[in-house]
Coordinates of C-alpha atoms in Angstrom, one line a residue:
Chain A
M19 CA 11.8 -9.6 37.3
P20 CA 12.2 -6.4 37.8
D21 CA 8.7 -4.9 38.8
F22 CA 9.6 -1.8 36.3
I23 CA 9.1 -3.5 33.2
Q24 CA 5.6 -5.6 33.7
P25 CA 3.7 -2.4 32.1
W26 CA 5.8 -2.6 29.1
L27 CA 6.0 -6.9 28.5
F28 CA 2.6 -6.6 26.1
L29 CA 5.6 -4.5 23.8
L30 CA 8.0 -7.6 23.5
P31 CA 5.7 -9.7 21.0
I32 CA 5.2 -6.8 19.1
I33 CA 8.5 -5.9 18.7
I34 CA 9.6 -9.5 17.8
K35 CA 6.9 -9.4 15.5
V36 CA 8.5 -6.3 13.8
V37 CA 11.9 -7.1 14.0
V38 CA 11.3 -10.8 12.1
V39 CA 8.6 -9.6 9.7
F40 CA 11.3 -6.7 9.2
A41 CA 14.1 -8.9 8.3
V42 CA 12.1 -11.6 6.1
V43 CA 10.8 -8.8 4.2
M44 CA 14.3 -7.3 3.7
G45 CA 15.9 -11.2 3.1
L46 CA 12.8 -11.7 0.3
V47 CA 13.8 -8.5 -1.7
A48 CA 17.6 -9.5 -1.8
Y49 CA 16.7 -12.7 -3.0
A50 CA 14.0 -11.6 -5.1
S51 CA 16.9 -9.4 -7.0
L52 CA 19.0 -12.8 -7.5
A53 CA 16.0 -14.7 -8.5
E54 CA 14.9 -12.0 -11.2
R55 CA 18.4 -12.5 -12.3
K56 CA 17.5 -15.8 -12.5
V57 CA 14.3 -16.1 -14.3
S58 CA 15.3 -13.9 -16.7
A59 CA 18.3 -15.5 -17.4
F60 CA 15.5 -18.6 -17.7
I61 CA 13.1 -16.9 -20.1
Q62 CA 16.5 -15.6 -22.3
D63 CA 18.3 -19.0 -22.2
R64 CA 21.2 -17.8 -20.3
V65 CA 23.2 -18.8 -17.8
G66 CA 22.7 -16.3 -15.3
P67 CA 24.5 -15.1 -11.5
N68 CA 26.1 -18.7 -10.5
R69 CA 30.0 -17.7 -9.0
V70 CA 29.0 -15.8 -5.9
G71 CA 29.2 -18.7 -3.1
L72 CA 31.4 -19.4 -0.1
P73 CA 34.9 -18.0 -1.2
L74 CA 36.7 -21.6 0.6
T75 CA 39.6 -20.4 -1.6
L76 CA 40.2 -17.7 1.1
L77 CA 40.6 -20.6 3.6
G78 CA 43.2 -23.0 1.9
F79 CA 41.0 -24.4 -0.4
K80 CA 41.2 -25.7 -4.3
K81 CA 38.1 -24.5 -5.2
D82 CA 35.2 -22.0 -4.1
L83 CA 31.9 -23.3 -3.8
A84 CA 29.4 -21.7 -5.8
I85 CA 25.9 -23.3 -5.2
G86 CA 24.5 -22.0 -7.9
G87 CA 25.2 -17.9 -7.1
L88 CA 23.1 -18.2 -3.9
F89 CA 25.2 -15.7 -2.3
Q90 CA 25.3 -12.9 -5.1
P91 CA 22.6 -10.8 -3.0
L92 CA 25.3 -10.5 -0.1
A93 CA 28.1 -9.7 -2.9
D94 CA 25.4 -7.0 -4.8
G95 CA 24.9 -5.2 -1.4
L96 CA 28.2 -5.0 -0.2
K97 CA 29.1 -3.8 -4.1
F98 CA 26.4 -0.9 -3.2
L99 CA 27.6 0.1 0.2
L100 CA 31.2 0.6 -0.8
K101 CA 30.5 2.5 -4.2
E102 CA 31.5 6.2 -4.4
D103 CA 28.1 8.4 -3.2
L104 CA 27.9 10.9 -5.6
T105 CA 25.4 14.0 -4.9
P106 CA 25.6 15.6 -8.7
G107 CA 26.1 19.4 -8.3
H108 CA 23.0 20.1 -9.7
V109 CA 20.1 19.1 -7.6
K110 CA 18.4 20.1 -4.9
P111 CA 20.5 18.2 -1.7
F112 CA 17.8 18.0 0.8
Y113 CA 15.1 16.4 -1.3
Y114 CA 17.4 14.8 -3.1
W115 CA 18.7 12.6 0.1
L116 CA 14.8 12.4 1.6
A117 CA 13.5 10.6 -1.4
P118 CA 15.3 7.7 -1.7
A119 CA 14.2 7.0 2.0
L120 CA 10.7 8.0 1.0
T121 CA 10.8 5.2 -1.6
V122 CA 11.2 3.0 0.5
V123 CA 9.5 3.5 4.2
P124 CA 5.9 3.4 2.9
A125 CA 6.8 0.0 0.6
L126 CA 7.9 -1.2 3.7
L127 CA 4.7 0.1 5.9
T128 CA 2.1 -1.5 4.5
I129 CA 3.1 -5.3 5.4
A130 CA 2.8 -4.2 8.9
A131 CA -1.2 -4.3 8.6
V132 CA -1.0 -7.5 6.2
P133 CA -1.6 -10.8 8.1
F134 CA 1.0 -13.4 7.7
G135 CA 0.0 -16.6 9.6
S136 CA -3.3 -17.3 11.7
T137 CA -2.1 -17.7 15.6
L138 CA 1.0 -18.9 17.2
F139 CA 1.4 -19.5 20.9
G140 CA -1.6 -17.4 20.8
Y141 CA -0.7 -14.4 19.6
K142 CA -2.7 -13.3 16.2
M143 CA 0.8 -13.5 13.5
V144 CA 0.0 -9.7 12.4
V145 CA 1.8 -6.7 13.2
A146 CA -0.9 -3.7 13.6
D147 CA -4.4 -5.5 13.6
I148 CA -6.2 -2.4 13.1
N149 CA -10.1 -2.3 12.5
V150 CA -9.2 -0.3 8.5
G151 CA -6.3 -2.2 8.0
F152 CA -8.0 -2.0 4.3
L153 CA -7.6 2.2 3.9
F154 CA -4.3 1.8 6.3
V155 CA -2.7 -0.2 3.0
F156 CA -4.2 2.4 0.7
A157 CA -3.4 5.2 2.8
I158 CA 0.2 4.8 3.0
A159 CA 0.4 3.2 -0.6
S160 CA -0.8 6.1 -1.8
V161 CA 2.2 8.4 0.0
G162 CA 4.5 6.5 -1.6
V163 CA 4.0 8.6 -4.3
Y164 CA 5.9 11.4 -3.5
G165 CA 9.6 10.0 -2.7
I166 CA 9.1 8.9 -6.7
V167 CA 8.0 13.1 -7.4
M168 CA 10.0 14.3 -4.9
A169 CA 13.6 12.1 -6.8
G170 CA 12.6 13.0 -10.3
W171 CA 12.0 16.9 -9.1
S172 CA 15.1 17.4 -6.9
S173 CA 17.6 15.6 -9.2
N174 CA 17.0 19.2 -11.6
S175 CA 17.4 16.7 -14.7
K176 CA 15.0 16.1 -18.0
Y177 CA 15.1 12.5 -18.0
S178 CA 14.3 12.4 -13.9
F179 CA 11.8 14.8 -14.1
L180 CA 9.8 13.2 -17.0
G181 CA 10.6 9.9 -15.3
G182 CA 9.4 11.1 -12.0
V183 CA 5.7 12.6 -13.8
R184 CA 4.9 9.4 -15.8
S185 CA 5.4 7.5 -12.4
S186 CA 3.1 10.1 -10.4
A187 CA 0.4 10.4 -13.0
Q188 CA 0.3 6.3 -13.7
M189 CA 0.5 5.7 -10.0
I190 CA -2.6 8.6 -9.1
S191 CA -4.4 7.3 -12.2
Y192 CA -4.2 3.0 -11.0
E193 CA -5.0 3.9 -7.2
L194 CA -8.3 4.9 -8.8
S195 CA -9.1 1.6 -10.4
M196 CA -6.9 -0.4 -7.5
G197 CA -9.5 0.8 -5.1
L198 CA -12.5 0.4 -6.7
S199 CA -12.0 -3.0 -7.8
L200 CA -11.8 -4.1 -4.2
V201 CA -15.1 -3.2 -3.3
P202 CA -16.9 -6.1 -4.6
L203 CA -14.8 -7.7 -2.2
L204 CA -15.9 -5.2 0.3
L205 CA -19.6 -5.6 -0.2
V206 CA -19.6 -9.7 -0.2
M207 CA -17.4 -9.8 3.4
G208 CA -18.6 -6.7 4.8
E209 CA -15.0 -6.2 6.8
L210 CA -12.4 -3.7 6.6
N211 CA -9.5 -5.5 8.7
L212 CA -7.6 -7.9 6.6
G213 CA -7.2 -10.8 8.8
K214 CA -10.7 -10.8 9.7
I215 CA -11.2 -10.6 5.4
V216 CA -8.6 -13.8 5.4
E217 CA -10.9 -15.9 8.2
Y218 CA -13.9 -15.2 5.9
Q219 CA -12.2 -16.8 3.0
A220 CA -10.8 -19.5 5.3
W221 CA -14.5 -20.6 6.3
H222 CA -16.3 -19.6 3.2
G223 CA -13.7 -20.2 0.4
W224 CA -11.2 -18.3 -1.3
T225 CA -12.2 -14.8 -3.2
L226 CA -10.7 -16.6 -6.3
L227 CA -11.0 -20.5 -5.9
P228 CA -14.8 -20.5 -3.3
F229 CA -14.6 -24.4 -3.1
T230 CA -11.8 -24.4 -0.9
D231 CA -14.1 -25.5 2.3
L232 CA -16.0 -27.7 -0.2
R233 CA -17.6 -31.1 1.5
I234 CA -18.8 -34.3 -0.3
Q235 CA -20.8 -36.2 1.6
W236 CA -21.9 -39.7 0.2
S237 CA -22.9 -41.8 3.5
P238 CA -25.6 -41.9 4.8
H239 CA -26.7 -39.5 1.9
W240 CA -25.3 -37.6 -0.6
E241 CA -24.9 -34.0 0.6
I242 CA -22.4 -31.4 -1.1
S243 CA -21.7 -28.2 0.8
G244 CA -19.3 -24.9 0.5
L245 CA -20.1 -24.1 -3.2
N246 CA -23.6 -23.1 -3.7
W247 CA -25.3 -20.7 -6.3
R248 CA -24.6 -17.8 -4.4
E249 CA -20.7 -18.3 -4.7
I250 CA -20.6 -19.5 -8.2
L251 CA -22.3 -16.6 -9.5
L252 CA -20.1 -14.3 -7.6
W253 CA -17.2 -16.1 -8.7
I254 CA -17.6 -14.0 -12.5
P255 CA -17.4 -10.4 -10.4
M256 CA -14.7 -11.6 -8.4
L257 CA -12.0 -12.9 -11.6
I258 CA -12.6 -9.5 -12.6
S259 CA -12.0 -7.8 -9.4
F260 CA -9.2 -10.3 -9.7
V261 CA -7.7 -9.1 -12.8
I262 CA -8.0 -5.5 -12.6
F263 CA -6.4 -5.2 -9.3
T264 CA -3.0 -7.4 -10.3
T265 CA -2.7 -5.4 -13.3
A266 CA -3.3 -2.3 -11.2
V267 CA -0.4 -3.5 -9.0
F268 CA 2.0 -3.8 -11.7
A269 CA 1.2 -0.8 -12.7
E270 CA 1.7 1.0 -9.2
T271 CA 5.1 -1.0 -8.5
N272 CA 6.3 0.3 -11.9
R273 CA 6.8 -3.2 -13.4
A274 CA 7.3 -4.0 -16.5
P275 CA 4.7 -4.2 -18.9
F276 CA 4.1 -0.6 -17.2
D277 CA 8.0 0.3 -16.3
L278 CA 7.4 3.9 -18.7
P279 CA 9.1 5.4 -15.2
E280 CA 11.9 3.6 -16.3
S281 CA 11.9 3.0 -19.4
E282 CA 15.6 3.2 -20.5
T283 CA 15.6 3.7 -24.3
E284 CA 14.2 7.0 -23.6
L285 CA 14.7 8.5 -20.2
V286 CA 18.2 6.6 -19.5
G287 CA 16.8 5.3 -15.8
G288 CA 14.2 7.6 -15.6
Y289 CA 13.4 9.2 -11.7
H290 CA 16.5 7.5 -10.1
T291 CA 18.6 8.6 -13.4
E292 CA 20.7 10.8 -11.1
Y293 CA 20.9 8.5 -7.9
S294 CA 24.3 6.1 -7.1
S295 CA 25.2 4.1 -5.1
M296 CA 23.4 3.4 -1.8
K297 CA 20.8 5.8 -2.7
F298 CA 20.3 3.8 -6.2
A299 CA 20.0 0.9 -3.9
C300 CA 17.2 2.4 -2.0
F301 CA 15.0 3.0 -5.1
F302 CA 15.6 -0.8 -5.8
M303 CA 15.0 -2.2 -2.7
G304 CA 11.7 0.1 -2.6
E305 CA 10.9 -1.3 -5.6
Y306 CA 10.9 -5.1 -4.7
A307 CA 9.7 -4.0 -1.4
A308 CA 6.2 -2.5 -3.5
M309 CA 6.3 -5.8 -5.5
I310 CA 6.6 -7.8 -2.5
T311 CA 4.0 -6.2 -0.4
G312 CA 1.3 -5.9 -3.7
C313 CA 1.9 -10.0 -3.8
A314 CA 1.3 -10.2 -0.3
L315 CA -2.2 -8.1 -0.6
I316 CA -3.3 -10.3 -3.8
T317 CA -2.5 -12.9 -1.3
T318 CA -4.9 -11.4 1.1
L319 CA -7.5 -10.9 -0.6
F320 CA -8.1 -13.2 -3.2
L321 CA -5.7 -16.5 -2.1
G322 CA -7.1 -16.6 0.9
G323 CA -3.9 -15.4 3.0
W324 CA -2.8 -18.1 5.2
H325 CA -5.2 -20.7 4.8
L326 CA -3.9 -23.7 3.2
P327 CA -7.5 -25.9 2.7
I328 CA -6.7 -29.6 4.6
P329 CA -8.3 -32.6 2.0
I330 CA -9.8 -34.9 5.0
I331 CA -11.9 -37.8 4.9
H332 CA -14.4 -38.7 7.5
D333 CA -17.5 -40.4 8.4
G334 CA -18.2 -41.2 4.6
A335 CA -17.3 -37.3 3.9
F336 CA -14.8 -35.9 1.8
S337 CA -14.1 -32.3 3.1
L338 CA -11.5 -29.4 3.2
Q339 CA -11.0 -28.2 6.4
T340 CA -9.4 -24.8 8.2
R341 CA -6.1 -25.4 10.5
T342 CA -5.0 -22.4 12.3
G343 CA -2.4 -21.9 15.1
D344 CA -5.7 -23.3 17.7
H345 CA -5.0 -26.7 16.5
G346 CA -0.8 -26.6 17.2
T347 CA 1.9 -24.4 16.7
L348 CA 2.9 -26.6 14.1
W349 CA -0.4 -25.9 12.1
G350 CA 0.5 -22.1 13.2
I351 CA 3.7 -22.5 11.1
L352 CA 2.2 -24.1 8.2
N353 CA 0.1 -21.4 7.8
I354 CA 3.0 -18.9 7.5
L355 CA 5.1 -20.9 5.4
T356 CA 1.7 -21.6 3.2
F357 CA 1.4 -17.4 3.4
L358 CA 5.1 -16.9 2.2
G359 CA 4.4 -19.6 -0.3
K360 CA 1.9 -18.2 -1.9
V361 CA 3.9 -14.9 -1.6
I362 CA 7.0 -16.1 -3.8
F363 CA 4.7 -17.8 -6.5
L364 CA 3.3 -14.6 -6.8
V365 CA 6.7 -12.7 -6.8
I366 CA 7.7 -15.3 -9.5
F367 CA 4.6 -15.2 -11.3
F368 CA 5.6 -11.2 -11.6
M369 CA 9.0 -11.7 -12.9
F370 CA 8.0 -14.0 -15.6
V371 CA 5.5 -11.3 -16.6
R372 CA 7.9 -8.5 -16.8
W373 CA 10.4 -11.0 -18.8
T374 CA 7.5 -11.5 -21.1
L375 CA 5.8 -8.8 -22.1
P376 CA 7.1 -5.9 -24.1
R377 CA 6.5 -2.5 -22.5
F378 CA 3.1 -0.7 -23.5
R379 CA 2.9 2.9 -24.7
Y380 CA 2.4 6.0 -22.5
D381 CA -0.8 6.3 -24.0
Q382 CA -2.0 2.6 -24.0
L383 CA -1.4 2.5 -20.6
M384 CA -3.6 5.7 -19.6
R385 CA -6.5 4.6 -21.7
L386 CA -6.0 1.4 -20.1
G387 CA -6.5 2.8 -16.4
W388 CA -8.8 5.5 -17.4
V389 CA -11.3 4.2 -19.9
W390 CA -11.2 0.6 -19.8
F391 CA -10.3 -0.3 -15.4
F392 CA -12.5 2.1 -14.1
E393 CA -15.4 1.5 -15.7
I394 CA -15.0 -2.0 -15.6
A395 CA -14.3 -1.8 -11.9
L396 CA -17.2 0.6 -11.5
A397 CA -19.5 -1.7 -13.2
N398 CA -18.7 -4.5 -11.3
I399 CA -19.7 -2.7 -8.4
V400 CA -23.0 -2.7 -9.7
L401 CA -23.3 -5.7 -11.1
V402 CA -21.9 -7.3 -7.4
A403 CA -24.7 -4.9 -5.7
V404 CA -27.6 -6.6 -7.8
L405 CA -26.2 -10.1 -7.2
L406 CA -26.3 -9.6 -3.5
A407 CA -29.6 -8.1 -3.1
F408 CA -31.1 -11.1 -4.6
F409 CA -29.0 -13.5 -3.2
P410 CA -28.5 -11.7 0.4
K411 CA -26.4 -13.9 2.9
Chain B
M16 CA -2.7 8.0 24.9
S17 CA 0.3 8.9 26.6
P18 CA -0.1 13.2 27.0
A19 CA 4.0 13.0 25.3
L20 CA 2.2 11.4 22.3
F21 CA -0.3 14.4 22.1
W22 CA 2.2 17.1 22.3
F23 CA 4.9 15.5 19.6
F24 CA 2.0 15.3 17.4
S25 CA 0.3 18.8 18.3
L26 CA 4.0 20.5 18.0
M27 CA 4.5 19.3 15.0
M28 CA 1.4 20.0 13.1
I29 CA 2.1 23.7 14.1
A30 CA 5.2 24.0 13.2
F31 CA 5.3 22.8 10.0
A32 CA 1.9 24.8 9.1
I33 CA 3.8 27.8 10.1
L34 CA 6.6 26.5 7.5
V35 CA 4.0 26.4 5.3
V36 CA 3.5 29.9 5.2
V37 CA 7.4 30.6 6.0
K38 CA 8.8 28.6 3.2
R39 CA 9.3 30.9 0.2
N40 CA 9.5 27.5 -2.3
P41 CA 6.3 26.4 -3.0
V42 CA 6.9 23.0 -3.2
A43 CA 8.5 23.1 0.6
S44 CA 5.5 24.7 1.7
A45 CA 3.5 21.9 0.0
L46 CA 5.2 19.5 1.7
S47 CA 4.7 20.7 5.1
L48 CA 1.5 20.6 4.6
V49 CA 1.7 17.0 3.8
V50 CA 3.7 16.3 7.4
S51 CA 1.4 18.5 8.6
F52 CA -1.5 16.4 7.8
I53 CA 0.3 13.5 9.3
G54 CA 0.4 15.4 12.6
L55 CA -3.3 15.5 12.1
A56 CA -4.1 12.3 11.6
A57 CA -1.9 11.0 14.4
L58 CA -4.3 13.2 17.0
F59 CA -7.4 11.7 14.9
V60 CA -6.2 8.1 15.6
S61 CA -4.9 8.7 19.4
L62 CA -8.6 9.8 19.4
D63 CA -9.0 6.5 18.9
A64 CA -10.6 7.7 15.1
Y65 CA -8.8 5.2 13.2
F66 CA -11.4 5.7 10.2
I67 CA -11.3 9.5 10.3
G68 CA -7.4 9.3 10.3
T69 CA -6.8 6.9 7.8
I70 CA -8.9 9.0 5.1
Q71 CA -6.8 12.2 6.5
I72 CA -4.3 10.9 4.9
L73 CA -5.5 8.5 2.0
V74 CA -7.8 12.0 0.7
Y75 CA -5.4 14.8 1.6
A76 CA -2.0 13.2 2.1
G77 CA -2.2 11.1 -0.4
A78 CA -4.6 12.2 -3.4
V79 CA -4.7 16.2 -3.4
M80 CA -1.5 16.9 -2.1
V81 CA -0.1 14.9 -4.7
L82 CA -2.0 16.9 -7.2
F83 CA -1.0 19.9 -6.0
L84 CA 2.4 19.5 -5.6
F85 CA 2.3 17.6 -9.1
I86 CA 1.2 21.4 -10.5
I87 CA 3.9 22.9 -8.7
M88 CA 6.5 21.3 -10.1
L89 CA 5.4 21.6 -13.9
L90 CA 4.6 25.3 -13.4
D91 CA 8.4 25.8 -12.0
L92 CA 7.5 28.7 -9.7
K93 CA 10.4 30.7 -9.4
A94 CA 9.1 34.0 -8.8
E95 CA 7.7 33.2 -5.6
E96 CA 11.5 32.6 -4.2
K97 CA 12.5 35.8 -5.5
R98 CA 9.8 38.2 -3.5
V99 CA 10.9 39.9 -0.6
V100 CA 8.8 40.4 2.2
T101 CA 7.3 43.4 3.3
A102 CA 7.0 45.1 6.7
A103 CA 3.3 45.9 6.6
P104 CA 1.6 42.3 5.2
L105 CA 4.3 40.8 7.5
I106 CA 2.6 42.8 10.9
G107 CA -1.2 42.6 9.3
G108 CA -0.7 38.9 9.0
I109 CA 0.6 38.5 12.8
V110 CA -2.2 41.2 14.3
V111 CA -5.1 38.9 12.8
G112 CA -3.5 35.7 13.5
F113 CA -3.2 36.8 17.2
T114 CA -6.4 38.5 17.5
F115 CA -7.9 35.0 16.2
L116 CA -5.9 33.2 18.3
T117 CA -6.7 34.9 21.5
L118 CA -10.6 35.0 20.9
L119 CA -10.2 31.0 20.3
I120 CA -8.6 31.1 23.5
R121 CA -11.3 32.6 25.2
V122 CA -14.1 31.3 23.3
L123 CA -12.5 28.1 24.7
A124 CA -11.0 28.6 28.1
G125 CA -15.3 30.2 29.1
N126 CA -16.8 27.1 27.6
A127 CA -17.4 24.7 30.9
N128 CA -17.7 21.2 29.3
G129 CA -13.9 22.0 27.9
K130 CA -12.4 21.2 31.5
L131 CA -14.7 17.8 31.7
P132 CA -12.6 14.7 31.6
M133 CA -13.6 12.6 28.5
P134 CA -15.5 9.3 29.4
A135 CA -13.9 6.5 28.4
L136 CA -14.9 4.4 25.0
P137 CA -16.8 1.4 25.8
G138 CA -13.9 -0.6 24.0
P139 CA -13.3 -0.2 20.0
V140 CA -15.2 1.7 18.2
D141 CA -16.7 0.0 14.8
D142 CA -16.5 3.3 13.2
V143 CA -16.6 2.6 9.8
K144 CA -19.8 0.9 10.2
R145 CA -21.3 3.8 12.2
V146 CA -20.2 6.3 9.6
G147 CA -21.8 4.2 7.0
E148 CA -25.0 3.9 9.2
L149 CA -25.7 7.4 9.7
L150 CA -24.6 8.4 6.5
F151 CA -27.6 6.4 4.4
S152 CA -29.8 6.5 7.1
Q153 CA -30.1 10.3 9.0
Y154 CA -28.0 12.1 6.8
N155 CA -29.1 10.8 3.4
L156 CA -30.4 13.6 1.4
P157 CA -27.0 15.8 2.1
L158 CA -25.1 12.5 0.9
Q159 CA -27.4 12.6 -2.3
I160 CA -27.1 16.0 -2.9
I161 CA -23.2 16.5 -2.4
G162 CA -23.3 13.5 -4.8
T163 CA -24.8 15.3 -7.8
L164 CA -22.8 18.1 -6.7
L165 CA -19.9 16.5 -7.2
L166 CA -21.2 15.0 -10.2
V167 CA -21.9 18.2 -11.7
A168 CA -18.4 19.6 -10.8
T169 CA -16.6 16.5 -12.5
V170 CA -18.6 17.0 -15.8
G171 CA -17.8 21.0 -15.6
V172 CA -14.5 20.3 -15.7
V173 CA -14.2 17.9 -18.3
V174 CA -16.4 20.3 -20.8
L175 CA -14.4 23.0 -19.9
S176 CA -11.2 21.2 -20.6
K177 CA -12.3 20.1 -23.9
R178 CA -13.3 23.7 -24.9
E179 CA -9.6 24.5 -23.8
L180 CA -8.1 22.1 -26.4
K181 CA -10.1 23.6 -29.5

């Protein structure tokens, strides 16, 4: 190996991680769109997209292989690329072009600080292991508003503008309760590094299910550890935090039941009314990427991230134990798959909510954000602080 | 950090700061200021001050400037774009700016400490913890006073805006 490469070798694992994470997230975005159509079809008792598969007739076979419409995202992507890219005459071109990019980039950038696995071959499975990862996520998410504001303003049309104004007001409002709802978690864990937050949950039980480090021993004597009064009492504020944070993620990602910015009965398409072809696809991808990032965050903060409790009966005791990549490469891969599984479960949950609940009215949305969630989140912080004063570590 | 990155981010900051003043469209000015803030945050991060850098983006780029932009767009300021720049304020501004710059350069060049190389930091600094400890021990009273001030300001805003409605 030539010498001049040596000082740059440390970049190799980072680049591999960036490329793999980017590819996986984009793949998830593509298949989330298919999943959304399938879920909506299931809920509305339709079939959904089921035609696009392997075009075997091109190779001389009698029939195409549909495989349940599994290649639909490829066809969608191709369609978006080939559609005419129309820039209406009344827009402000520079900002009109900038807006879609500014929507996608922050949504994808946030995932960099989220740990998607324990360790693999001795490398931490996170792209950017920063000490203030928690704040980084919020900083980048707050920048995500610009794309939408700019799209609404530069389109120079009333529908777009109203959609943009609604969306940005909504995002600013819910960012507050979103941040406040997580302060109790930080009080309990004392960490801002997302990787360490997951590690804390791996050893002390998940935030939402504190018994995932349970240990029941029956011989030679009875002993139960892993669930004490402190954890049971702290469970209540953690549940409140979870509800507020998850609802705020719905609002942040502009998804139903909070999809007022693009409520088609009033605003045509909202802030992306004037966009076509790939630029529209960018907003679409941005929305799904933001949803996946939000689900990854919920997983990291509340559902133990990559952690999977392994039940083991040994020496007269039943215990749920933690396995990381240090115990073997297979465990490391299992951790990554666990994380992906949790994220996909949450994404499907988001879709079920979208196709089940009706849309909120705008004043209801604002009241929910400012009057209910904001106050409950504040009270929650006080509650946790008092509990921690009585039950220190 | 590589000096190339320092120069890149510094030049980016200065260029966009100039654009804030030069651009006639208020939205363009506000967005230039956002880019300038991001350059500043990058400089903080390069000094291993991750906390300050992130807060810079979170508070200024993510919250303050979004509100600025929001208001500017709602007001739809057209008059500013049509205004013609006259010679007197332009020359005056340039003179004041350069006087300040010369003063700054002379003071900084005269300070011997500025020429010392910075000592290397001992490993990663837990800056959030440090800032928190300082705020709640040594600077607790100022913190409480600022908190009260902010509360008074918030209450004031609510009272004033409610009176406007009637």
